[in-house]
XYZ file of C-alpha atoms in Angstrom:
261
model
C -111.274 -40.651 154.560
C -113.929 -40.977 156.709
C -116.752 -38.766 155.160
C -119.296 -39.790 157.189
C -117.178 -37.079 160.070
C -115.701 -34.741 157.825
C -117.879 -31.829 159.451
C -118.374 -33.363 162.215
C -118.537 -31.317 165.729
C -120.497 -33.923 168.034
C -119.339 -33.746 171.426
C -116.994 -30.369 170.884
C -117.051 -27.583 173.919
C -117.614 -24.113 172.148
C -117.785 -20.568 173.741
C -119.713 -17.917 171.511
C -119.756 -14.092 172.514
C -121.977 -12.058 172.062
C -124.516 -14.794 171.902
C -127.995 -13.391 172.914
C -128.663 -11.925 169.331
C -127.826 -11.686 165.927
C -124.687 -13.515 164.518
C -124.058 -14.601 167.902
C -127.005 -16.301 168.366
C -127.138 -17.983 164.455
C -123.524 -19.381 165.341
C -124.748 -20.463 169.175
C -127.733 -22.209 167.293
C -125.623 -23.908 164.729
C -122.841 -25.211 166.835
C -126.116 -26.522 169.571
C -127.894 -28.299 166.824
C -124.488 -29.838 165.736
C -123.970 -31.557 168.908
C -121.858 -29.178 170.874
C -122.019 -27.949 174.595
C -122.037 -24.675 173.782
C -121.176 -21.259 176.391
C -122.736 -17.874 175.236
C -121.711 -14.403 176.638
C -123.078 -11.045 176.614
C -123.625 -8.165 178.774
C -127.113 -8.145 180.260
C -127.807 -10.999 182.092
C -131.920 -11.620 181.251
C -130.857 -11.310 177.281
C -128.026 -14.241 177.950
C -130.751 -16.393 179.949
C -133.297 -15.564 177.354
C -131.104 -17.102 174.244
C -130.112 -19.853 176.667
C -133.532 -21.033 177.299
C -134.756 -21.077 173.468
C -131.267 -22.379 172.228
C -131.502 -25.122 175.011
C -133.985 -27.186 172.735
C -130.919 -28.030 170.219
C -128.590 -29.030 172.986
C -126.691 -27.956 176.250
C -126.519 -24.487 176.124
C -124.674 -22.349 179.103
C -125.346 -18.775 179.526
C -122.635 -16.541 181.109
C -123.857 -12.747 181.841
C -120.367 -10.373 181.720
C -119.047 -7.139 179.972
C -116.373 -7.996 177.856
C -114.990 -4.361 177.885
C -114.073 -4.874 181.027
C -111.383 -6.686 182.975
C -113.665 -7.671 185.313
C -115.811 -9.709 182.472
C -112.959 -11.334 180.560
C -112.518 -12.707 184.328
C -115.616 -13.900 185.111
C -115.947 -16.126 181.720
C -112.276 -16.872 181.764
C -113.210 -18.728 185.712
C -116.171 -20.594 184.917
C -114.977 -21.684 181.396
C -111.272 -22.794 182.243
C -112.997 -24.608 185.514
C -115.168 -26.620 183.236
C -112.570 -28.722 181.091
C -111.130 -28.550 177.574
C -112.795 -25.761 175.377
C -112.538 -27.137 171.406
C -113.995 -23.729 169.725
C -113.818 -20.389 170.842
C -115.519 -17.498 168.359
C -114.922 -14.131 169.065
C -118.369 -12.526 168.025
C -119.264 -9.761 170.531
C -118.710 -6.035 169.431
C -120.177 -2.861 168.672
C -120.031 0.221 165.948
C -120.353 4.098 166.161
C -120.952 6.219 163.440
C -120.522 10.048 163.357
C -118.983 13.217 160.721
C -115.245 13.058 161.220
C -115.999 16.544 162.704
C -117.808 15.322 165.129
C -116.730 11.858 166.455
C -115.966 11.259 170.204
C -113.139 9.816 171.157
C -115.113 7.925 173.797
C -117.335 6.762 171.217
C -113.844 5.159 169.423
C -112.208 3.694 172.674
C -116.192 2.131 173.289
C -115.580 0.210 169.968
C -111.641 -0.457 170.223
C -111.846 -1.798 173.365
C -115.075 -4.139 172.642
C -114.266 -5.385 168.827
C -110.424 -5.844 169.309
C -108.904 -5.431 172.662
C -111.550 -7.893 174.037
C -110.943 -11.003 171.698
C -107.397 -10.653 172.290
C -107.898 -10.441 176.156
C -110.347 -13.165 176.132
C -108.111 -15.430 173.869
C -105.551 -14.917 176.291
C -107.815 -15.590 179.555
C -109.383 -18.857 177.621
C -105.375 -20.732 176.534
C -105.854 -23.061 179.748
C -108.898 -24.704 178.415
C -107.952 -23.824 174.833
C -104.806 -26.152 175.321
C -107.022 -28.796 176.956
C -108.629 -28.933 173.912
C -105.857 -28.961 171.591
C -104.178 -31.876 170.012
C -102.323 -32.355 166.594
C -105.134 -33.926 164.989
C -107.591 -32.129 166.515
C -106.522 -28.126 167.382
C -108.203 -25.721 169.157
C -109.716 -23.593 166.838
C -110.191 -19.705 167.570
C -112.911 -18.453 165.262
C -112.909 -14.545 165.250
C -116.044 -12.924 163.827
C -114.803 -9.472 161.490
C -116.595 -8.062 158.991
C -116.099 -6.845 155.444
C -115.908 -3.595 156.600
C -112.150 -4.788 157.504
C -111.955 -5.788 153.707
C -113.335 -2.670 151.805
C -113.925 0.890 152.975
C -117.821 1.131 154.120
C -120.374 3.269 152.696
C -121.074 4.976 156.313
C -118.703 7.084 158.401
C -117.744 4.246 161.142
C -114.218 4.549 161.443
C -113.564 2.503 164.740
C -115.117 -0.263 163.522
C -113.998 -0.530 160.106
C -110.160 0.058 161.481
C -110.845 -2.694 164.282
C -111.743 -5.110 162.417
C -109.100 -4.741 159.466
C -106.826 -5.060 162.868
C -108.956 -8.197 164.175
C -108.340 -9.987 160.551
C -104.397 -9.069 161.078
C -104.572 -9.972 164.860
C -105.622 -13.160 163.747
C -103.063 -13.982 161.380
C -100.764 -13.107 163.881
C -101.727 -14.927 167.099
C -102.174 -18.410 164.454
C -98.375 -17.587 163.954
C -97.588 -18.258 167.540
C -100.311 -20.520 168.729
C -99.941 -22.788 166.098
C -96.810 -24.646 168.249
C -99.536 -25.405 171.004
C -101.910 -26.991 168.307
C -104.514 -23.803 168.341
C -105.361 -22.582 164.719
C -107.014 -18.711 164.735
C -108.848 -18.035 161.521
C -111.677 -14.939 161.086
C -114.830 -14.601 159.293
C -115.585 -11.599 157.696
C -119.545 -11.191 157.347
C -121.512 -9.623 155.302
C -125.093 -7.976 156.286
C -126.841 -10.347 158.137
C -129.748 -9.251 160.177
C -129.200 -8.159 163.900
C -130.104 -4.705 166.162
C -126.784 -3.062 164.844
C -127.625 -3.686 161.167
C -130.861 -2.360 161.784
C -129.383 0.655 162.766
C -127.897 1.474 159.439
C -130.270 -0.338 156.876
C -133.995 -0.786 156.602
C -133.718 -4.465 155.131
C -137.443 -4.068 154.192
C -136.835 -1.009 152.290
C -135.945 -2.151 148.382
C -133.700 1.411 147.817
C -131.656 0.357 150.697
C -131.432 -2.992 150.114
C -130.256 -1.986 146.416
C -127.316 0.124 147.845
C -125.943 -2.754 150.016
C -126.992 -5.680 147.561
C -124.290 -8.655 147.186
C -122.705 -9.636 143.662
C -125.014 -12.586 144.502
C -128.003 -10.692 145.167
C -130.770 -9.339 147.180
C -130.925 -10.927 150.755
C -128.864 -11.199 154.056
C -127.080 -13.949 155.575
C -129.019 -16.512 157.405
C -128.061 -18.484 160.022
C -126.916 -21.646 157.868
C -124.655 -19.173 156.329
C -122.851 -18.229 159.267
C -123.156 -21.179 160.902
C -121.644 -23.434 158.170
C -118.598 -21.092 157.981
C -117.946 -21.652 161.638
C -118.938 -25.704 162.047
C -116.040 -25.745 159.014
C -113.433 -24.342 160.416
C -113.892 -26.399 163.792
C -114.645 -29.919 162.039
C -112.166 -32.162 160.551
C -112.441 -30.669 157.441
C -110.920 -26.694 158.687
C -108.247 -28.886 160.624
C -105.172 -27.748 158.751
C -105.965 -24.103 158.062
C -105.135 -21.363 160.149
C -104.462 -17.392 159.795
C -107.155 -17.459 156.825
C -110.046 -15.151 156.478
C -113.205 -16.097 154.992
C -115.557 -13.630 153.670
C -119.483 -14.275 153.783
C -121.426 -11.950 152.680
C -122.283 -13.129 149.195
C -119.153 -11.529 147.464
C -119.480 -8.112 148.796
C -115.681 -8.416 149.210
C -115.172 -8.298 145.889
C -116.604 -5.341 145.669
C -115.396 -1.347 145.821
C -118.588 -0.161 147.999
């Protein structure tokens, strides 16, 4: 056993979505500082080139500007990334939330989230198996990272339906595309984080604010995730050492999934 590589990602291509904020950006930083080449995606094109500049100072870092919701943006990353070679990591982080009374919830509001938090990784999964095969060997698969969230583990405190219901569906999805990718040497495996801090956590916690803290506190206690948190979870599932898993989830949120609420 070489030990010295066990976690080893030097030289790996990844593709993070999402990437201009938030978990997104932890994992982009991570995987840069790591050694890899590493793509980012989101929507608004200054944001993207923003978190490309900064993260640049760890390593090669690509921004790509498109709206995953789309067709039109699974296309435009799916050309530029299958044009550039073999892709070792992809992590499905982008997505979204809406909360609202039962009573009053827009269906637009849940198609927003379905089509952003599940439809997308699929669709982008799918566009990326050219490069994702390039990538692949027996020793060395693919690896297809998708980023869930407890909220697909436990019912959540707030009313969010969409997003708790797609990503208990991204966790399954998962388990079910490793099935029949794992013939092509791609393994699919999720993470399911806790609260870490980002502009959609901030929308439903004051993380400053000790009362609200208490009411979303971890068996392990009083803090978010940080970016070695996330970012270990994800450079372990695409080193040697996550090699011969696939179709697992792994919750990180300091063992709020072994909680009720």
């Amino acid at each position: 056993m070489d030990i010295d590589r066990l976690f080893d990602v030097t030289g790996k291509t990844a593709l993070v979505t999402g990437g201009s904020g938030g978990i997104g950006y932890m994992i982009a930083e991570g995987l840069a500082r790591a050694g890899c080449k590493v793509f980012i995606v989101s929507r608004k094109p200054a944001g993207i080139q923003a978190a490309a500049d900064t993260l640049s100072a760890f390593g090669e870092v690509v921004a790509i500007a498109a709206d995953l919701g789309t067709a039109e943006g699974i296309a435009t990353v799916a050309e530029q990334v299958n044009a550039a070679g073999p892709l070792n990591i992809l992590v499905n982080n982008a997505g979204t939330t809406w909360g609202a009374p039962i009573d009053e919830f827009p269906r637009d509001g849940f198609d927003k989230v379905l089509k952003l938090n599940l439809l997308a990784p699929f669709d982008l999964t799918r566009a990326l198996l050219p490069a994702l095969r390039k990538g692949a060997s027996i020793e060395d698969p693919a690896r297809v990272i998708n980023i869930a969230s407890i909220d697909g583990l436990k019912v959540p405190v707030w009313e969010s339906y969409p997003y708790s219901a797609t990503k208990a569906g991204l966790i399954h999805m998962g388990r079910h595309l490793g099935k029949f990718l794992a013939g092509e040497h791609i393994s699919v495996n999720t993470i399911a984080p806790g609260f870490f801090p980002s502009k959609m956590t901030a929308t439903i916690a004051d993380f400053d604010n000790p009362e609200e803290m208490a009411n979303i506190a971890s068996p392990l206690g009083l803090r978010t995730g940080t970016t070695e948190d996330i970012a270990g979870a994800v450079i372990f599932l695409s080193s040697r050492a996550g090699a011969w898993l696939s179709g697992v989830t792994i919750p990180v949120g300091g063992g709020r999934g072994t909680v009720d609420s």
